[in-house]
PDB file of C-alpha atoms in Angstrom:
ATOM      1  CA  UNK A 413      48.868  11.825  23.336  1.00  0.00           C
ATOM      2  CA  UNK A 414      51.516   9.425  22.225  1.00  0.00           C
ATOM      3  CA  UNK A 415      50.601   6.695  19.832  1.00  0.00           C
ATOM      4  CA  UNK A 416      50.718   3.962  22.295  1.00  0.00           C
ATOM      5  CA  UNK A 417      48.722   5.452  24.927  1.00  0.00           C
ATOM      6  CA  UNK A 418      46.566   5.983  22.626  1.00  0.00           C
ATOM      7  CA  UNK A 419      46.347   2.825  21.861  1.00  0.00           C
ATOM      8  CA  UNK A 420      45.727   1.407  24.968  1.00  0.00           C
ATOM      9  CA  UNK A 421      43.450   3.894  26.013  1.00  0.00           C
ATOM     10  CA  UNK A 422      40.994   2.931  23.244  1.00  0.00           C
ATOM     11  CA  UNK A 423      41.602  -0.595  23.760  1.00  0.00           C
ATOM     12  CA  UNK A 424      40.508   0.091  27.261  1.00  0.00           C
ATOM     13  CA  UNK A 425      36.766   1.578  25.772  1.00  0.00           C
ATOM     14  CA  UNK A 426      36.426  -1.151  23.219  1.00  0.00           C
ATOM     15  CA  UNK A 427      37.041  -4.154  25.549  1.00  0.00           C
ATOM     16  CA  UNK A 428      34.199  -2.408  27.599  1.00  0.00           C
ATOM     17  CA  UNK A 429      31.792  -1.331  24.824  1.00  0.00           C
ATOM     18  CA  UNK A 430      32.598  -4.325  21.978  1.00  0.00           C
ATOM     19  CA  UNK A 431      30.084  -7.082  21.521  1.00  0.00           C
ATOM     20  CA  UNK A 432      30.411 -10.488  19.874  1.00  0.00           C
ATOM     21  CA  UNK A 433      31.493 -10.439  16.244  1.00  0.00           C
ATOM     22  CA  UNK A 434      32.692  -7.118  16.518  1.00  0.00           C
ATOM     23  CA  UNK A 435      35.949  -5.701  14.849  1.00  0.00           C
ATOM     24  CA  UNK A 436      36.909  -2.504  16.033  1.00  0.00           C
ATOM     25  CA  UNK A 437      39.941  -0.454  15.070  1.00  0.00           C
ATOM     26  CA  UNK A 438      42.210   0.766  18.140  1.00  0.00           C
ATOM     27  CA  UNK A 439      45.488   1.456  15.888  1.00  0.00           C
ATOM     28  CA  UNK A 440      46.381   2.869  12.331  1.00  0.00           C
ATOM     29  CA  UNK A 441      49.449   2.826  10.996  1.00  0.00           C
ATOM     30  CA  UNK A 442      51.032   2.661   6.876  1.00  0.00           C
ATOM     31  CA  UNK A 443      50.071  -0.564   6.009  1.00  0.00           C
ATOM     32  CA  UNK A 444      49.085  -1.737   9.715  1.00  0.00           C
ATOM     33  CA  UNK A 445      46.406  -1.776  11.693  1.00  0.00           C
ATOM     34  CA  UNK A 446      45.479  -2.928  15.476  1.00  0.00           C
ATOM     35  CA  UNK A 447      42.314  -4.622  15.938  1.00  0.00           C
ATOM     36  CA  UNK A 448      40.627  -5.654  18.686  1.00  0.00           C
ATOM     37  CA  UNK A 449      37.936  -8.955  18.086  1.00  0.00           C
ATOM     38  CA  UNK A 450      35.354  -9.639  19.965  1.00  0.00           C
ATOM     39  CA  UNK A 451      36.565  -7.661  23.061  1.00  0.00           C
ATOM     40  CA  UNK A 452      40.194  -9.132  22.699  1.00  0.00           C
ATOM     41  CA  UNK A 453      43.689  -8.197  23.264  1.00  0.00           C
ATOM     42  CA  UNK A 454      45.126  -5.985  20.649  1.00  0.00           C
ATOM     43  CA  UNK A 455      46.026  -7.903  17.736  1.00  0.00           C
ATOM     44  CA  UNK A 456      48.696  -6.144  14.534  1.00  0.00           C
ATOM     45  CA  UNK A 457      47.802  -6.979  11.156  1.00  0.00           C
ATOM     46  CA  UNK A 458      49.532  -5.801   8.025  1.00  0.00           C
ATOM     47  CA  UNK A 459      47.745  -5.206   4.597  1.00  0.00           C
ATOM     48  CA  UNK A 460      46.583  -8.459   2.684  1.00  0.00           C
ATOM     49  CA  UNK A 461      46.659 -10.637   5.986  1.00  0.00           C
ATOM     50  CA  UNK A 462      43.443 -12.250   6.824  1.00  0.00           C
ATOM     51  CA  UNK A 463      41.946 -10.879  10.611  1.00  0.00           C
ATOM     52  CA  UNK A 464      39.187 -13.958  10.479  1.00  0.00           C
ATOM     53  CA  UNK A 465      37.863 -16.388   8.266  1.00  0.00           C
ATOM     54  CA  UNK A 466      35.572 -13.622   6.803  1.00  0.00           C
ATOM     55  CA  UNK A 467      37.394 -11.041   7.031  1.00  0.00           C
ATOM     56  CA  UNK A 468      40.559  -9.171   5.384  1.00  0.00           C
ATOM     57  CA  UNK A 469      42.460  -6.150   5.721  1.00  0.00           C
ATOM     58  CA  UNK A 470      43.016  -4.864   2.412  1.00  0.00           C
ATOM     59  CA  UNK A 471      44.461  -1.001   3.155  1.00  0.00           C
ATOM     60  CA  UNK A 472      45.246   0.539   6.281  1.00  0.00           C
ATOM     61  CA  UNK A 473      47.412   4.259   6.542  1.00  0.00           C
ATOM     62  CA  UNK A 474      47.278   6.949   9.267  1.00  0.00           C
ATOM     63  CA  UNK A 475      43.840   7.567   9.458  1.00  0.00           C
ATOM     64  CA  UNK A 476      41.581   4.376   8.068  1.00  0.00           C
ATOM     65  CA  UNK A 477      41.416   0.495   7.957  1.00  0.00           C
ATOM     66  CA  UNK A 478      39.466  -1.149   4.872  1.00  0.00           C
ATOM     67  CA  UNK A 479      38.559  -4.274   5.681  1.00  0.00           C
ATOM     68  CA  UNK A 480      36.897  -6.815   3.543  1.00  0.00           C
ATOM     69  CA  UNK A 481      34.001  -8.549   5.147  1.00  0.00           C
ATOM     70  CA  UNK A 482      32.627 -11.229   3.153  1.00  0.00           C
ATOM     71  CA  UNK A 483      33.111 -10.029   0.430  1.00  0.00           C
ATOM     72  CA  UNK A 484      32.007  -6.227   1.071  1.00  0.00           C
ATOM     73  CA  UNK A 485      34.548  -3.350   1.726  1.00  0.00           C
ATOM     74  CA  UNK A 486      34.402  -1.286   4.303  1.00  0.00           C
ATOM     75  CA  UNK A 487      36.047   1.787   5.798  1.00  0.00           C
ATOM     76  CA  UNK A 488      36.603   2.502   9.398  1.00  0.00           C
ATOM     77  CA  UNK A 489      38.406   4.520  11.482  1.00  0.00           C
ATOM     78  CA  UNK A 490      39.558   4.370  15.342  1.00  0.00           C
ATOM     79  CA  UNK A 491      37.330   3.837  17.649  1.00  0.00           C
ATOM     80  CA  UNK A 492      34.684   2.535  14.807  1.00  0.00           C
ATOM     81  CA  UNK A 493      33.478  -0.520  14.455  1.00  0.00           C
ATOM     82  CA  UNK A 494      32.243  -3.130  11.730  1.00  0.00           C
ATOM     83  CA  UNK A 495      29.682  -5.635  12.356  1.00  0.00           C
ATOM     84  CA  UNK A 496      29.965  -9.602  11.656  1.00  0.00           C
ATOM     85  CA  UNK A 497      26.632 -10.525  12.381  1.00  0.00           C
ATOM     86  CA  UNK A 498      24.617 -12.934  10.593  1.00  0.00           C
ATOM     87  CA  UNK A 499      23.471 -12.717   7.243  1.00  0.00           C
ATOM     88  CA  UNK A 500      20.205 -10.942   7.344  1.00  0.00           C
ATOM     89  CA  UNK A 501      20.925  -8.436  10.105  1.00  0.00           C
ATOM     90  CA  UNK A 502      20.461  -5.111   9.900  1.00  0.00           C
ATOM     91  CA  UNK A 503      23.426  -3.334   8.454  1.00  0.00           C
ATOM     92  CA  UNK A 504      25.001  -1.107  11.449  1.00  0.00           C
ATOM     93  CA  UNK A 505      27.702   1.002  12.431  1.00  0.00           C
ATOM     94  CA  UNK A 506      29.326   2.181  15.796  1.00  0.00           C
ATOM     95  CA  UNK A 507      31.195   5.873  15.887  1.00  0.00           C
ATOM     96  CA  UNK A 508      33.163   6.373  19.519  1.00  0.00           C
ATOM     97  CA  UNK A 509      33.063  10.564  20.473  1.00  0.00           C
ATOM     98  CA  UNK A 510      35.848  12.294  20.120  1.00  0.00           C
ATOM     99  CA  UNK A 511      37.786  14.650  22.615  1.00  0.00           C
ATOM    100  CA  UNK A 512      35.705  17.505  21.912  1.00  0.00           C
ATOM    101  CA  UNK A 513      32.849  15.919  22.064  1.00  0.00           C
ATOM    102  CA  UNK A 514      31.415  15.818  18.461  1.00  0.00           C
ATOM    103  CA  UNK A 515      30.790  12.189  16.966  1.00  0.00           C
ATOM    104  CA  UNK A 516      32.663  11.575  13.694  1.00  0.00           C
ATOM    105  CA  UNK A 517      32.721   9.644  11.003  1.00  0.00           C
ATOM    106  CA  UNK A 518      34.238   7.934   8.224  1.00  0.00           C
ATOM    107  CA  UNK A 519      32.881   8.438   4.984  1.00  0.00           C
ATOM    108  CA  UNK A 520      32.962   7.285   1.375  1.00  0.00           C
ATOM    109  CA  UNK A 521      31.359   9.274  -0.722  1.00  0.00           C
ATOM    110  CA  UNK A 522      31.169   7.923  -4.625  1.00  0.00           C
ATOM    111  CA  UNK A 523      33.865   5.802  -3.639  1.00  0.00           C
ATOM    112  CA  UNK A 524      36.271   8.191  -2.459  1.00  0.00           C
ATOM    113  CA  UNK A 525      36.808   8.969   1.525  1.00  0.00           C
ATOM    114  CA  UNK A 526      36.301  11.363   3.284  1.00  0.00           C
ATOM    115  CA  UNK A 527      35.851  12.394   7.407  1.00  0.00           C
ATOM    116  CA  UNK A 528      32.056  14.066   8.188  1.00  0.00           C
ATOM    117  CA  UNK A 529      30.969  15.474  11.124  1.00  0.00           C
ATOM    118  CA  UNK A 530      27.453  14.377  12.547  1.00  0.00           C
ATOM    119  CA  UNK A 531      25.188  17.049  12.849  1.00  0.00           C
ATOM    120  CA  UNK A 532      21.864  16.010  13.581  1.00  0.00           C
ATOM    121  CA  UNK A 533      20.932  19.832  13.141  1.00  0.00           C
ATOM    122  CA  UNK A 534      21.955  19.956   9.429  1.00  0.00           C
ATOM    123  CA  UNK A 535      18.914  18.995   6.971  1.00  0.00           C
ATOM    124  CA  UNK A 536      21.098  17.264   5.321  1.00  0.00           C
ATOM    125  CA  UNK A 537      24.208  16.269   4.513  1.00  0.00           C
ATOM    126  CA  UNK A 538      26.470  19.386   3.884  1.00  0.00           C
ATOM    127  CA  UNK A 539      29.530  19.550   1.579  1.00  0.00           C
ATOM    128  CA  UNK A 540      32.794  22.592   0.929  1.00  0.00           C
ATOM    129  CA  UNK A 541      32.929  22.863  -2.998  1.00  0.00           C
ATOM    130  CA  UNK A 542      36.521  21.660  -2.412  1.00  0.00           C
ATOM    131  CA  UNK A 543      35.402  18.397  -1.251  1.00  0.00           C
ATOM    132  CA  UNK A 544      32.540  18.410  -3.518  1.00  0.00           C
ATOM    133  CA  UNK A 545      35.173  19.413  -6.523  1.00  0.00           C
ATOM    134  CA  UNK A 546      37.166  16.221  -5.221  1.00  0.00           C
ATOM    135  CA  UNK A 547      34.411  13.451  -5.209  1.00  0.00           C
ATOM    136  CA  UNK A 548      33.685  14.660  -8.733  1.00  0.00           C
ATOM    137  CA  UNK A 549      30.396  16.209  -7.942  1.00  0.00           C
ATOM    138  CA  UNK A 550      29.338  18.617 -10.462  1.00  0.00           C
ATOM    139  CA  UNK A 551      27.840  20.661  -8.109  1.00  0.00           C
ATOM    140  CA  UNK A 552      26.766  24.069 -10.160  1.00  0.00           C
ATOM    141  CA  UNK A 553      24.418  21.770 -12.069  1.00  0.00           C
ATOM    142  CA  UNK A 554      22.394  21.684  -8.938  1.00  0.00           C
ATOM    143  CA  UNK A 555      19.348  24.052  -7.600  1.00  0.00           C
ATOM    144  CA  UNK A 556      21.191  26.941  -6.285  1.00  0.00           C
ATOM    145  CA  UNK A 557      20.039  28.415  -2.751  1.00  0.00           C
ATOM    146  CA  UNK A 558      21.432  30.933  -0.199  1.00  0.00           C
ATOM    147  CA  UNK A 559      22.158  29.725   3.143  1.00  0.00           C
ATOM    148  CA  UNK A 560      23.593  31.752   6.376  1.00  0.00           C
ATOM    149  CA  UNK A 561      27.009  31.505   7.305  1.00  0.00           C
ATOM    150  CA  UNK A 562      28.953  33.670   9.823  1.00  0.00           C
ATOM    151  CA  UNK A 563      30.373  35.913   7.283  1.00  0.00           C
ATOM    152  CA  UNK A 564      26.741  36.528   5.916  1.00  0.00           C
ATOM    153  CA  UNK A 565      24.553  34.910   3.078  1.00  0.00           C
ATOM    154  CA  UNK A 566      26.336  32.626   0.219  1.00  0.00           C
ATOM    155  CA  UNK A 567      25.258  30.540  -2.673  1.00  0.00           C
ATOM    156  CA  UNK A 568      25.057  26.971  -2.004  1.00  0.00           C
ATOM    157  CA  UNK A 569      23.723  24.322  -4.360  1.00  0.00           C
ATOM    158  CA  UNK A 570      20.989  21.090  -4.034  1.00  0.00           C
ATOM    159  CA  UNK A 571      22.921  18.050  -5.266  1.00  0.00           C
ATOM    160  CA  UNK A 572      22.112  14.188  -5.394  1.00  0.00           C
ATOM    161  CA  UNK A 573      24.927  11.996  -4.037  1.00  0.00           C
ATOM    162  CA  UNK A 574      25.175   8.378  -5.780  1.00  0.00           C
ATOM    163  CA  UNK A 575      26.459   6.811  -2.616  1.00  0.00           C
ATOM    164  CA  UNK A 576      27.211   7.247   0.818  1.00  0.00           C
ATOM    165  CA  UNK A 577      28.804   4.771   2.980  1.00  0.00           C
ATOM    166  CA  UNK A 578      29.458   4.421   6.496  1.00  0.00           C
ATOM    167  CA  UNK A 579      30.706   1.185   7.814  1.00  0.00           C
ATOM    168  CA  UNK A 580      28.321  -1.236   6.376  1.00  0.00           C
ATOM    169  CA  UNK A 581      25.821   1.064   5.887  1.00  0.00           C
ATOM    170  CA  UNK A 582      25.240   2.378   2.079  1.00  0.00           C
ATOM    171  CA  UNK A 583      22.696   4.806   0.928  1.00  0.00           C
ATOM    172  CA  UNK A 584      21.605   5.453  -2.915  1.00  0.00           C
ATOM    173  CA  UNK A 585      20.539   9.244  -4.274  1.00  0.00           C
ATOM    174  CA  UNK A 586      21.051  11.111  -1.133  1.00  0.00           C
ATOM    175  CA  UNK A 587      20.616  15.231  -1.125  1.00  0.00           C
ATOM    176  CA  UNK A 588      23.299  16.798  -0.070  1.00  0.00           C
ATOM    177  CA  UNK A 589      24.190  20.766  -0.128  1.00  0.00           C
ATOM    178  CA  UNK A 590      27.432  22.286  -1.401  1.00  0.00           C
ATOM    179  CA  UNK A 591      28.693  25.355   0.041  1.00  0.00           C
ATOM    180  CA  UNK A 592      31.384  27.496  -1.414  1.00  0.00           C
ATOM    181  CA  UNK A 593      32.002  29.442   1.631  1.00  0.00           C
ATOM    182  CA  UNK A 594      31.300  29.538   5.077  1.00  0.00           C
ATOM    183  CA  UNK A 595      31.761  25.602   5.833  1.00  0.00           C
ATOM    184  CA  UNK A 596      35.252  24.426   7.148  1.00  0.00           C
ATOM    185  CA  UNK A 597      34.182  20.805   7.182  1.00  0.00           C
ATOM    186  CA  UNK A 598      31.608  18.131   5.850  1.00  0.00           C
ATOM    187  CA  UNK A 599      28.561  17.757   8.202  1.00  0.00           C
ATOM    188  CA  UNK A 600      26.641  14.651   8.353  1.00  0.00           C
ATOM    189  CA  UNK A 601      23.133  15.449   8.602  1.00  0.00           C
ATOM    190  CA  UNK A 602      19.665  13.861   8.291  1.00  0.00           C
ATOM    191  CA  UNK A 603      19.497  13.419   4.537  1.00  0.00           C
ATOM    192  CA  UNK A 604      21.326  10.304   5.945  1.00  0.00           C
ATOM    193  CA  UNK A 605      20.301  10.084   9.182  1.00  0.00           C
ATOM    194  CA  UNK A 606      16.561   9.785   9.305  1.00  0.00           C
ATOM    195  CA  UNK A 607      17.293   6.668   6.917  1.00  0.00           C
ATOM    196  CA  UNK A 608      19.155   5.037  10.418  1.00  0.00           C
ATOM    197  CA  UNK A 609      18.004   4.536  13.814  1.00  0.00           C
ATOM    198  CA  UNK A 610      20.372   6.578  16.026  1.00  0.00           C
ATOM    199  CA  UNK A 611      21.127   5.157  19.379  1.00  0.00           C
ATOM    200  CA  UNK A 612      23.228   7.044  21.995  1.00  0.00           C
ATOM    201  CA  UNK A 613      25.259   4.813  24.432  1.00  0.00           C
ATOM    202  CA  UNK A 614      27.399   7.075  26.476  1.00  0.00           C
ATOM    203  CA  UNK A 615      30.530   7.517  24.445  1.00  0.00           C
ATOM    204  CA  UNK A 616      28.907   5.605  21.211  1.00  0.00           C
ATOM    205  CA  UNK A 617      26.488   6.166  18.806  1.00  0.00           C
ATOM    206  CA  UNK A 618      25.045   3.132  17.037  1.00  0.00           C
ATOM    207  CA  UNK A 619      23.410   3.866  13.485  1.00  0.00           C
ATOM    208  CA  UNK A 620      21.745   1.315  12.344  1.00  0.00           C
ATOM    209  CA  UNK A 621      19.810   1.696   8.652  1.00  0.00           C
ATOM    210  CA  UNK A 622      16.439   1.339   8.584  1.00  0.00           C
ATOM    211  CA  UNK A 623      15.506   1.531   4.740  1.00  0.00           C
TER     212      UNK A 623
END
């Protein structure tokens, strides 16, 4: 799909699905993003310019938007959503399915990004030593297990992540396992999870944490 239909085809969902002080990324570009507010038109900003009073883009490339809301960094990516509700509210986030039906999000994890899959199968959440490697994890330190993977049985290791972030949400000392074979991709599972309240909406998912 070209970038511009694309565009306008997620504008189309979020001017259905966004509620009031909602920001929701439609467009990602170097140093640009497209935002829709509040159910809005399609609005460009470039990095550094202010989207509201409380809020500021400060990075955007091909596959994120930071934005700074009051004071608090957070990283989305299209079809996500941040929250500007009032102070007090439960911190939330809103991931849009993708085309093959999976629900994905963005991730920081110690402060570096990273895409997950959700996987509300998985125990918890599940790392490739090459992304674990990359986030700094020392990951042989950990327990060492076996788990099952399609080309049989291979070591994988109990770890403690500092922090995990999605949208506005942030979790402290979550267990994660690292595989070194066998997983293509992070998964997303209920280490974090059964810390949110997970509410299906058609095409969304609202997470919203709970402790």
């Amino acid at each position: 799909m070209r970038p511009l239909a694309l565009i306008s085809s997620l504008f189309l969902f979020a001017s259905i699905t966004a509620q009031a002080s909602d920001i929701g990324v439609v467009g990602l570009f170097p140093g640009k993003a497209v935002l829709v507010i509040d159910g809005s038109g399609p609005k460009t900003f470039s990095v550094g310019s202010k989207v509201t009073d409380d809020v500021k883009l400060v990075e955007a490339n091909g596959s994120t938007a930071t934005l700074e809301v009051k004071g608090k960094r957070q990283v989305i990516g299209i079809g996500e959503y941040v929250s500007r509700s009032a102070p007090g509210a439960a911190s939330s986030v809103t991931l849009k399915v993708n085309p093959q039906g999976h629900f994905v999000a963005q991730a920081q994890i110690n402060g570096a990004t990273m895409t997950m899959l959700v996987d509300t199968g998985a125990t918890m959440i599940a790392l490739p030593a090459s992304d674990a490697m990359r986030l700094g994890v020392d990951y042989k330190k950990g327990r060492m297990t076996m788990v099952n993977t399609a080309n049989g049985a291979a070591p994988a290791y109990m770890v403690k992540l500092n922090t995990v972030k999605i949208g506005d949400i942030e979790m402290n000392q979550v267990d994660a396992l690292v595989q070194e074979a066998g997983l293509p991709f992070a998964l997303l599972g209920m280490s974090f999870l059964n810390r949110t309240e997970m509410r299906r909406e058609g095409e969304m998912m609202v997470l919203t944490k709970r402790f």
